[in-house]
Amino acid sequence: MSLTLSEKAKHVKPSSTLVISARAKELKAEGRDIVGFGAGEPDFNTPENICDAAVQAIREGFTKYTPASGTKELKEAVSRKFKNFNKLDYAPDQIVISNGGKHSLTNVFSALLNPGDEVIIPAPYWLSYPEMVKLQGGVPVHIYGAKENGYRITPDQLQSAITKKTKAFVLCNPSNPTGVIYGREDLEKFAEVIVKNDIYCISDEMYENLLYTGEPYTSIASLGQEIYDRTITCSGLSKGYSMTGWRVGYTGSSKEIASLMGAVQSHSTSNVNSIAQKAALEALNGPQDSVEKMRQAFDERRKYIYKRICAMPYVDAAEPQGAFYLFCDCTEALKRSYKGQEVGTTGNLATILLNDFDVAVVPCPDFGYPNHIRLSYAISLEQIEKGMDRIEKFLNGLK
Ligand code: PMP
Ligand code: GLU
């Protein structure tokens, strides 16, 4: 046997959102005044009541193994949250608590996929979905949302992409990277296609707390028994509660899928760290006013960044309705030149912005839209203003 490595692992690309943020942090540490529109990470501290609960957990010695798929009290809290916020009935034994939303999704794909199973992922997509699917032996299949439709895909597109090999459809609502939201009527039509073709729906609701349209949130699984039976609802505390580093995600699904995921997790990471589980319990059971305050701050930032980008030459963007991303079409900018050379690609554009303008953005080839960049506005208004001034200067200087 020669010393070969896993073909599957070799084909996985590292997460460029994390690479870009790490680079921006490195440059900051070297003293550069970088504005980071990179990874989607709220700039707020985790609310104090949540931190206090964690400290208390440590002091009280809640520092041992818990059941692998989460404590009973946390599953009960998630179950109540599903009921009250999402209008979904998931009993505690239908819930699995995992190490962040990424881990929840990885568990879902490992519970559902056999080699060669196709998973339909609407583009633009969050860059981790296709890699997660491939790691579990599946085949990602993309359908592309039209710009005129706010990058939303249509139920007809979904229907046309379904083959005998289709196992599941991934719905990211609100969307990373566009911030668009699928409302109840859209979801009803998707549910019809999903049920008719008897495939699973993986509904990633990570940004469900960050909505700016005033419309109530609809979870696709709440639309009827048949879609409920086929959906795995995924969410977590990273974004809405500003808890990215704590690593708490969760799923609601059928009991059968939950027990498969629990078994997989019991042989990999085991439980989410016990202290973070106590913190998550306080997040869900405690006062929710800090979530609302953060949402309002994001909304203010959203309006500002959208207004600024709309006033700039050679770029345009869809108005985000949720999450904290602006998805920006740079096609015209790419045709222009900077310092005598055509900009050409969003990779080049991001490099110029970082090297010459101290601004980090995410080029979106890995999100399925090579001519676009993504700006995360989960940073302060002052930072956004400074960053937008710099981007404007760059664009105004293009020939
Ligand atoms: N889903 C979406 C749509 C995301 O953008 C992210 C990125 N944070 C996740 C899931 C994973 O979140 P976590 O940080 O909890 O792993
Ligand atoms: N999900 C966030 C993003 O899209 C965090 C980084 C990552 O996990 O990819 O930026």
Tab-separated table of C-alpha atoms and ligand atoms in Angstrom:
chain	number	residue	atom	x	y	z
A	1	MET	CA	0.000	0.000	0.000
A	2	SER	CA	1.529	3.347	-0.996
A	3	LEU	CA	1.149	6.449	1.118
A	4	THR	CA	-1.818	7.932	-0.757
A	5	LEU	CA	-4.361	10.342	0.665
A	6	SER	CA	-8.137	10.449	0.506
A	7	GLU	CA	-9.377	11.549	-2.934
A	8	LYS	CA	-12.479	12.962	-1.269
A	9	ALA	CA	-10.467	15.132	1.111
A	10	LYS	CA	-8.050	16.208	-1.602
A	11	HIS	CA	-10.905	17.664	-3.631
A	12	VAL	CA	-12.246	19.840	-0.828
A	13	LYS	CA	-11.414	23.530	-1.137
A	14	PRO	CA	-10.744	25.418	2.097
A	15	SER	CA	-13.513	27.872	2.981
A	16	SER	CA	-12.522	31.107	1.233
A	17	THR	CA	-14.691	33.206	3.551
A	18	LEU	CA	-12.620	31.999	6.487
A	19	VAL	CA	-9.343	32.365	4.567
A	20	ILE	CA	-10.163	35.981	3.650
A	21	SER	CA	-11.140	36.870	7.204
A	22	ALA	CA	-8.035	35.253	8.608
A	23	ARG	CA	-5.924	37.276	6.145
A	24	ALA	CA	-7.735	40.508	7.060
A	25	LYS	CA	-7.177	39.792	10.778
A	26	GLU	CA	-3.493	39.074	10.127
A	27	LEU	CA	-3.042	42.376	8.291
A	28	LYS	CA	-4.860	44.209	11.091
A	29	ALA	CA	-2.522	42.601	13.615
A	30	GLU	CA	0.397	43.933	11.531
A	31	GLY	CA	-1.020	47.420	12.024
A	32	ARG	CA	-2.919	47.898	8.732
A	33	ASP	CA	-6.265	49.668	9.038
A	34	ILE	CA	-8.291	47.013	7.213
A	35	VAL	CA	-12.068	47.246	6.846
A	36	GLY	CA	-13.298	43.643	6.845
A	37	PHE	CA	-16.410	42.929	4.786
A	38	GLY	CA	-15.309	39.252	4.765
A	39	ALA	CA	-16.801	36.495	6.906
A	40	GLY	CA	-20.316	36.882	8.196
A	41	GLU	CA	-19.612	37.377	11.853
A	42	PRO	CA	-21.537	39.854	14.013
A	43	ASP	CA	-19.259	42.427	15.642
A	44	PHE	CA	-21.314	42.504	18.866
A	45	ASN	CA	-20.189	40.829	22.046
A	46	THR	CA	-22.311	37.864	23.037
A	47	PRO	CA	-25.051	39.312	25.292
A	48	GLU	CA	-24.049	39.482	28.923
A	49	ASN	CA	-26.783	37.243	30.345
A	50	ILE	CA	-25.547	34.472	28.030
A	51	CYS	CA	-21.924	34.915	29.107
A	52	ASP	CA	-23.022	34.944	32.757
A	53	ALA	CA	-24.808	31.621	32.306
A	54	ALA	CA	-21.596	30.118	30.931
A	55	VAL	CA	-19.519	31.421	33.841
A	56	GLN	CA	-22.064	30.018	36.246
A	57	ALA	CA	-21.923	26.643	34.475
A	58	ILE	CA	-18.157	26.532	34.996
A	59	ARG	CA	-18.413	27.578	38.644
A	60	GLU	CA	-21.078	24.969	39.297
A	61	GLY	CA	-18.957	22.242	37.748
A	62	PHE	CA	-21.144	21.675	34.685
A	63	THR	CA	-18.009	20.634	32.853
A	64	LYS	CA	-18.514	16.967	32.074
A	65	TYR	CA	-19.850	14.938	29.149
A	66	THR	CA	-23.528	15.427	28.405
A	67	PRO	CA	-25.674	13.162	26.223
A	68	ALA	CA	-24.019	13.201	22.780
A	69	SER	CA	-26.913	14.892	20.977
A	70	GLY	CA	-27.438	17.546	23.674
A	71	THR	CA	-28.874	18.008	27.151
A	72	LYS	CA	-32.542	17.339	27.765
A	73	GLU	CA	-33.116	20.915	28.969
A	74	LEU	CA	-31.527	22.442	25.867
A	75	LYS	CA	-33.514	20.176	23.542
A	76	GLU	CA	-36.664	21.214	25.402
A	77	ALA	CA	-35.741	24.874	24.951
A	78	VAL	CA	-35.120	24.325	21.213
A	79	SER	CA	-38.421	22.467	20.974
A	80	ARG	CA	-40.232	25.462	22.552
A	81	LYS	CA	-38.430	27.874	20.226
A	82	PHE	CA	-39.464	25.779	17.194
A	83	LYS	CA	-43.054	25.877	18.433
A	84	ASN	CA	-43.220	29.583	19.253
A	85	PHE	CA	-41.107	31.089	16.494
A	86	ASN	CA	-41.384	28.613	13.626
A	87	LYS	CA	-44.834	27.101	14.348
A	88	LEU	CA	-43.203	23.676	14.211
A	89	ASP	CA	-43.756	20.689	16.466
A	90	TYR	CA	-40.480	18.926	17.085
A	91	ALA	CA	-40.350	16.890	20.294
A	92	PRO	CA	-36.986	16.812	22.120
A	93	ASP	CA	-36.189	13.392	20.629
A	94	GLN	CA	-36.456	14.940	17.146
A	95	ILE	CA	-33.763	17.483	17.969
A	96	VAL	CA	-29.978	17.161	17.725
A	97	ILE	CA	-27.670	19.817	19.162
A	98	SER	CA	-24.379	20.041	17.224
A	99	ASN	CA	-21.173	22.038	17.089
A	100	GLY	CA	-22.497	24.964	15.065
A	101	GLY	CA	-24.653	25.145	11.982
A	102	LYS	CA	-21.902	23.628	9.870
A	103	HIS	CA	-21.809	20.523	11.978
A	104	SER	CA	-25.606	20.215	11.902
A	105	LEU	CA	-25.571	20.356	8.106
A	106	THR	CA	-22.709	17.860	7.886
A	107	ASN	CA	-24.703	15.483	10.071
A	108	VAL	CA	-27.749	15.927	7.848
A	109	PHE	CA	-25.823	15.075	4.686
A	110	SER	CA	-24.192	12.092	6.354
A	111	ALA	CA	-27.579	10.790	7.484
A	112	LEU	CA	-29.232	11.221	4.072
A	113	LEU	CA	-26.690	10.588	1.349
A	114	ASN	CA	-25.540	7.455	-0.417
A	115	PRO	CA	-22.760	7.621	-3.040
A	116	GLY	CA	-23.971	9.354	-6.194
A	117	ASP	CA	-27.079	10.918	-4.651
A	118	GLU	CA	-27.759	14.326	-6.124
A	119	VAL	CA	-28.451	17.363	-3.972
A	120	ILE	CA	-29.964	20.424	-5.620
A	121	ILE	CA	-28.373	23.625	-4.355
A	122	PRO	CA	-29.728	26.918	-5.686
A	123	ALA	CA	-27.030	29.391	-6.725
A	124	PRO	CA	-25.792	31.754	-5.517
A	125	TYR	CA	-25.145	29.457	-2.578
A	126	TRP	CA	-23.209	29.548	0.652
A	127	LEU	CA	-19.878	28.050	-0.385
A	128	SER	CA	-19.842	25.211	2.144
A	129	TYR	CA	-22.915	23.340	0.844
A	130	PRO	CA	-21.317	21.769	-2.261
A	131	GLU	CA	-18.169	20.787	-0.360
A	132	MET	CA	-20.211	19.203	2.435
A	133	VAL	CA	-22.255	17.236	-0.083
A	134	LYS	CA	-19.123	15.986	-1.886
A	135	LEU	CA	-17.513	14.982	1.404
A	136	GLN	CA	-20.476	12.712	2.074
A	137	GLY	CA	-20.243	11.120	-1.384
A	138	GLY	CA	-23.079	13.161	-2.912
A	139	VAL	CA	-23.197	15.177	-6.123
A	140	PRO	CA	-24.119	18.866	-5.933
A	141	VAL	CA	-26.402	20.091	-8.709
A	142	HIS	CA	-26.873	23.833	-9.136
A	143	ILE	CA	-29.729	25.902	-10.463
A	144	TYR	CA	-29.142	29.599	-10.980
A	145	GLY	CA	-31.444	32.346	-9.742
A	146	ALA	CA	-32.009	35.162	-12.237
A	147	LYS	CA	-30.740	38.563	-11.226
A	148	GLU	CA	-34.061	40.167	-12.264
A	149	ASN	CA	-35.770	37.870	-9.765
A	150	GLY	CA	-33.490	38.953	-6.919
A	151	TYR	CA	-31.435	35.779	-7.595
A	152	ARG	CA	-34.360	33.647	-6.426
A	153	ILE	CA	-34.893	30.338	-8.186
A	154	THR	CA	-38.370	29.324	-9.293
A	155	PRO	CA	-40.355	26.151	-8.516
A	156	ASP	CA	-40.201	25.292	-12.260
A	157	GLN	CA	-36.407	25.429	-12.148
A	158	LEU	CA	-36.446	23.096	-9.173
A	159	GLN	CA	-38.774	20.694	-10.959
A	160	SER	CA	-36.577	20.699	-14.084
A	161	ALA	CA	-33.440	19.868	-12.082
A	162	ILE	CA	-34.945	16.808	-10.411
A	163	THR	CA	-33.734	13.441	-11.723
A	164	LYS	CA	-34.056	9.852	-10.497
A	165	LYS	CA	-30.904	10.445	-8.478
A	166	THR	CA	-32.141	13.548	-6.645
A	167	LYS	CA	-32.164	13.033	-2.911
A	168	ALA	CA	-32.578	16.497	-1.483
A	169	PHE	CA	-33.019	20.196	-2.074
A	170	VAL	CA	-31.192	22.798	0.017
A	171	LEU	CA	-33.099	25.935	0.846
A	172	CYS	CA	-31.202	28.781	2.516
A	173	ASN	CA	-33.775	31.243	3.784
A	174	PRO	CA	-32.890	34.096	4.312
A	175	SER	CA	-30.120	33.574	1.816
A	176	ASN	CA	-26.423	33.779	2.314
A	177	PRO	CA	-25.108	35.473	0.094
A	178	THR	CA	-28.005	37.525	-1.332
A	179	GLY	CA	-30.100	38.300	1.754
A	180	VAL	CA	-33.287	37.565	-0.194
A	181	ILE	CA	-36.173	35.877	1.583
A	182	TYR	CA	-38.619	33.341	0.194
A	183	GLY	CA	-42.072	34.174	1.567
A	184	ARG	CA	-44.977	31.878	2.322
A	185	GLU	CA	-46.386	31.788	-1.223
A	186	ASP	CA	-43.028	30.877	-2.774
A	187	LEU	CA	-42.460	28.236	-0.132
A	188	GLU	CA	-45.864	26.659	-0.750
A	189	LYS	CA	-44.925	26.178	-4.404
A	190	PHE	CA	-41.537	24.690	-3.542
A	191	ALA	CA	-43.199	22.393	-1.011
A	192	GLU	CA	-45.555	21.128	-3.697
A	193	VAL	CA	-42.617	20.187	-5.963
A	194	ILE	CA	-40.711	18.567	-3.089
A	195	VAL	CA	-43.676	16.456	-1.975
A	196	LYS	CA	-44.693	15.495	-5.518
A	197	ASN	CA	-41.175	14.235	-6.277
A	198	ASP	CA	-40.686	12.724	-2.839
A	199	ILE	CA	-37.314	14.271	-2.062
A	200	TYR	CA	-35.951	15.718	1.174
A	201	CYS	CA	-35.766	19.409	1.906
A	202	ILE	CA	-32.888	20.721	3.978
A	203	SER	CA	-34.048	24.099	5.216
A	204	ASP	CA	-31.152	26.194	6.511
A	205	GLU	CA	-32.731	28.886	8.672
A	206	MET	CA	-29.534	30.167	10.266
A	207	TYR	CA	-30.534	33.807	9.611
A	208	GLU	CA	-34.176	33.492	10.714
A	209	ASN	CA	-33.714	36.202	13.397
A	210	LEU	CA	-32.355	38.737	10.949
A	211	LEU	CA	-35.338	39.925	8.917
A	212	TYR	CA	-35.988	43.487	7.783
A	213	THR	CA	-39.209	43.409	5.749
A	214	GLY	CA	-41.685	43.330	8.617
A	215	GLU	CA	-43.178	40.084	7.261
A	216	PRO	CA	-43.400	37.182	9.720
A	217	TYR	CA	-40.970	34.348	9.040
A	218	THR	CA	-42.243	31.127	7.468
A	219	SER	CA	-40.460	27.817	7.926
A	220	ILE	CA	-41.169	25.548	4.979
A	221	ALA	CA	-41.781	22.532	7.248
A	222	SER	CA	-44.700	24.368	8.878
A	223	LEU	CA	-46.732	24.295	5.653
A	224	GLY	CA	-48.259	20.837	6.063
A	225	GLN	CA	-47.656	17.282	7.214
A	226	GLU	CA	-46.190	16.027	3.932
A	227	ILE	CA	-43.530	18.736	3.701
A	228	TYR	CA	-42.881	18.471	7.451
A	229	ASP	CA	-42.146	14.748	7.022
A	230	ARG	CA	-39.584	15.447	4.301
A	231	THR	CA	-37.824	18.458	5.849
A	232	ILE	CA	-34.848	18.754	8.135
A	233	THR	CA	-34.939	22.220	9.662
A	234	CYS	CA	-31.475	23.538	10.561
A	235	SER	CA	-30.584	26.577	12.594
A	236	GLY	CA	-28.226	27.750	15.303
A	237	LEU	CA	-27.189	30.536	17.623
A	238	SER	CA	-24.139	31.851	15.766
A	239	LYS	CA	-25.730	34.761	13.942
A	240	GLY	CA	-28.884	35.892	15.755
A	241	TYR	CA	-27.257	35.746	19.208
A	242	SER	CA	-23.741	36.733	18.131
A	243	MET	CA	-22.358	33.410	19.314
A	244	THR	CA	-20.126	32.379	16.402
A	245	GLY	CA	-17.316	31.111	18.612
A	246	TRP	CA	-19.495	29.098	20.977
A	247	ARG	CA	-20.421	26.584	18.265
A	248	VAL	CA	-24.048	25.692	18.835
A	249	GLY	CA	-26.314	24.564	16.012
A	250	TYR	CA	-29.373	22.336	15.980
A	251	THR	CA	-31.783	20.437	13.766
A	252	GLY	CA	-35.416	19.399	13.895
A	253	SER	CA	-36.300	16.336	11.833
A	254	SER	CA	-38.110	13.000	11.979
A	255	LYS	CA	-37.157	10.864	14.959
A	256	GLU	CA	-35.492	8.397	12.621
A	257	ILE	CA	-33.195	10.988	11.053
A	258	ALA	CA	-32.475	12.546	14.462
A	259	SER	CA	-31.397	9.207	15.849
A	260	LEU	CA	-29.141	8.526	12.832
A	261	MET	CA	-27.508	11.939	13.249
A	262	GLY	CA	-27.194	11.423	16.999
A	263	ALA	CA	-25.453	8.096	16.405
A	264	VAL	CA	-23.051	9.625	13.857
A	265	GLN	CA	-22.276	12.476	16.246
A	266	SER	CA	-21.747	10.086	19.149
A	267	HIS	CA	-18.786	8.597	17.257
A	268	SER	CA	-17.321	11.871	16.032
A	269	THR	CA	-17.471	14.964	18.226
A	270	SER	CA	-19.863	13.708	20.918
A	271	ASN	CA	-21.645	16.538	22.745
A	272	VAL	CA	-21.316	20.269	22.129
A	273	ASN	CA	-19.200	21.537	25.003
A	274	SER	CA	-21.265	21.547	28.171
A	275	ILE	CA	-20.655	25.228	28.960
A	276	ALA	CA	-21.816	26.394	25.533
A	277	GLN	CA	-24.966	24.313	26.003
A	278	LYS	CA	-25.762	26.216	29.222
A	279	ALA	CA	-25.083	29.481	27.394
A	280	ALA	CA	-27.412	28.409	24.567
A	281	LEU	CA	-30.088	27.538	27.100
A	282	GLU	CA	-29.948	31.062	28.492
A	283	ALA	CA	-29.928	32.504	24.958
A	284	LEU	CA	-33.167	30.724	24.099
A	285	ASN	CA	-34.931	30.975	27.463
A	286	GLY	CA	-33.695	34.402	28.591
A	287	PRO	CA	-34.722	37.915	27.486
A	288	GLN	CA	-34.672	38.433	23.720
A	289	ASP	CA	-34.213	42.204	23.681
A	290	SER	CA	-30.535	42.039	22.710
A	291	VAL	CA	-31.443	39.988	19.626
A	292	GLU	CA	-33.858	42.723	18.599
A	293	LYS	CA	-31.303	45.470	19.282
A	294	MET	CA	-28.733	43.716	17.085
A	295	ARG	CA	-31.344	43.206	14.369
A	296	GLN	CA	-32.140	46.917	14.383
A	297	ALA	CA	-28.459	47.795	14.136
A	298	PHE	CA	-28.043	45.439	11.162
A	299	ASP	CA	-31.073	47.007	9.530
A	300	GLU	CA	-29.568	50.478	9.829
A	301	ARG	CA	-26.303	49.205	8.351
A	302	ARG	CA	-28.184	47.427	5.564
A	303	LYS	CA	-29.984	50.588	4.496
A	304	TYR	CA	-26.771	52.578	4.551
A	305	ILE	CA	-24.615	50.113	2.603
A	306	TYR	CA	-27.307	49.508	0.006
A	307	LYS	CA	-27.783	53.234	-0.552
A	308	ARG	CA	-24.043	53.721	-0.940
A	309	ILE	CA	-23.547	50.858	-3.398
A	310	CYS	CA	-26.485	52.028	-5.514
A	311	ALA	CA	-24.763	55.403	-5.931
A	312	MET	CA	-21.473	53.894	-7.153
A	313	PRO	CA	-20.434	53.357	-10.781
A	314	TYR	CA	-19.897	49.918	-12.440
A	315	VAL	CA	-21.585	47.891	-9.663
A	316	ASP	CA	-25.111	47.090	-8.535
A	317	ALA	CA	-26.757	44.908	-5.933
A	318	ALA	CA	-30.034	43.268	-4.988
A	319	GLU	CA	-31.612	44.896	-1.938
A	320	PRO	CA	-31.093	42.500	0.972
A	321	GLN	CA	-34.187	41.624	3.013
A	322	GLY	CA	-32.537	39.475	5.653
A	323	ALA	CA	-29.184	38.142	6.965
A	324	PHE	CA	-26.265	40.635	6.773
A	325	TYR	CA	-24.841	40.354	3.287
A	326	LEU	CA	-24.856	42.516	0.193
A	327	PHE	CA	-24.394	40.592	-3.052
A	328	CYS	CA	-22.854	42.862	-5.577
A	329	ASP	CA	-22.608	42.452	-9.370
A	330	CYS	CA	-19.230	43.755	-10.563
A	331	THR	CA	-19.508	42.772	-14.249
A	332	GLU	CA	-18.987	46.351	-15.468
A	333	ALA	CA	-16.102	47.015	-13.082
A	334	LEU	CA	-14.332	43.868	-14.312
A	335	LYS	CA	-14.243	45.286	-17.861
A	336	ARG	CA	-12.415	48.447	-16.711
A	337	SER	CA	-8.747	48.855	-15.991
A	338	TYR	CA	-6.775	49.704	-12.906
A	339	LYS	CA	-3.162	50.889	-13.147
A	340	GLY	CA	-3.212	50.047	-16.853
A	341	GLN	CA	-4.496	46.474	-16.489
A	342	GLU	CA	-7.990	45.106	-16.938
A	343	VAL	CA	-9.469	44.164	-13.570
A	344	GLY	CA	-10.757	40.952	-15.214
A	345	THR	CA	-11.871	38.811	-12.277
A	346	THR	CA	-13.401	39.354	-8.861
A	347	GLY	CA	-10.335	37.582	-7.443
A	348	ASN	CA	-8.167	40.395	-8.894
A	349	LEU	CA	-10.663	42.989	-7.739
A	350	ALA	CA	-10.562	41.651	-4.176
A	351	THR	CA	-6.751	41.595	-4.240
A	352	ILE	CA	-6.580	45.223	-5.416
A	353	LEU	CA	-9.071	46.280	-2.764
A	354	LEU	CA	-7.110	44.521	-0.047
A	355	ASN	CA	-3.614	45.551	-1.126
A	356	ASP	CA	-4.232	49.122	-2.276
A	357	PHE	CA	-7.401	50.175	-0.439
A	358	ASP	CA	-7.288	48.180	2.809
A	359	VAL	CA	-10.717	46.614	2.251
A	360	ALA	CA	-11.491	42.872	2.474
A	361	VAL	CA	-14.387	41.536	0.366
A	362	VAL	CA	-15.356	38.019	-0.697
A	363	PRO	CA	-15.089	37.242	-4.430
A	364	CYS	CA	-17.926	34.892	-5.302
A	365	PRO	CA	-16.672	32.219	-7.748
A	366	ASP	CA	-17.053	29.806	-4.819
A	367	PHE	CA	-20.673	30.950	-4.424
A	368	GLY	CA	-21.450	30.090	-8.057
A	369	TYR	CA	-21.416	33.704	-9.383
A	370	PRO	CA	-17.883	34.592	-10.541
A	371	ASN	CA	-18.688	38.232	-11.415
A	372	HIS	CA	-20.037	39.033	-7.981
A	373	ILE	CA	-18.554	39.928	-4.634
A	374	ARG	CA	-20.155	39.632	-1.211
A	375	LEU	CA	-19.927	42.283	1.470
A	376	SER	CA	-20.808	41.328	5.032
A	377	TYR	CA	-22.215	44.353	6.849
A	378	ALA	CA	-21.910	42.781	10.290
A	379	ILE	CA	-19.422	45.531	11.211
A	380	SER	CA	-19.985	48.990	12.705
A	381	LEU	CA	-21.531	51.824	10.692
A	382	GLU	CA	-18.290	53.801	11.015
A	383	GLN	CA	-16.346	50.890	9.521
A	384	ILE	CA	-18.916	50.457	6.761
A	385	GLU	CA	-18.721	54.155	5.919
A	386	LYS	CA	-14.936	54.053	5.768
A	387	GLY	CA	-14.964	50.877	3.662
A	388	MET	CA	-17.553	52.224	1.243
A	389	ASP	CA	-15.554	55.456	0.805
A	390	ARG	CA	-12.558	53.341	-0.138
A	391	ILE	CA	-14.502	51.125	-2.571
A	392	GLU	CA	-15.973	54.247	-4.156
A	393	LYS	CA	-12.508	55.721	-4.580
A	394	PHE	CA	-11.360	52.529	-6.288
A	395	LEU	CA	-14.351	52.455	-8.631
A	396	ASN	CA	-14.096	56.154	-9.481
A	397	GLY	CA	-10.451	55.640	-10.439
A	398	LEU	CA	-11.162	52.851	-12.945
A	399	LYS	CA	-10.503	53.700	-16.602
B	1	PMP	N1	-25.649	28.240	7.309
B	1	PMP	C1	-25.387	29.406	6.692
B	1	PMP	C2	-26.300	29.867	5.618
B	1	PMP	C3	-24.255	30.148	7.038
B	1	PMP	O1	-23.989	31.295	6.432
B	1	PMP	C4	-23.397	29.652	8.028
B	1	PMP	C5	-22.136	30.416	8.309
B	1	PMP	N2	-21.935	30.735	9.555
B	1	PMP	C6	-23.740	28.448	8.658
B	1	PMP	C7	-24.852	27.760	8.257
B	1	PMP	C8	-22.881	27.823	9.713
B	1	PMP	O2	-22.901	28.513	10.883
B	1	PMP	P1	-21.964	28.136	12.096
B	1	PMP	O3	-21.026	29.259	12.234
B	1	PMP	O4	-22.899	28.017	13.270
B	1	PMP	O5	-21.291	26.855	11.783
B	2	GLU	N1	-20.999	31.562	7.247
B	2	GLU	C1	-20.204	32.731	7.388
B	2	GLU	C2	-19.916	33.314	6.034
B	2	GLU	O1	-20.501	32.923	5.057
B	2	GLU	C3	-18.984	32.492	8.223
B	2	GLU	C4	-17.792	31.934	7.523
B	2	GLU	C5	-18.002	30.515	7.115
B	2	GLU	O2	-18.268	29.729	8.017
B	2	GLU	O3	-17.963	30.262	5.920
B	2	GLU	O4	-19.137	34.214	5.939
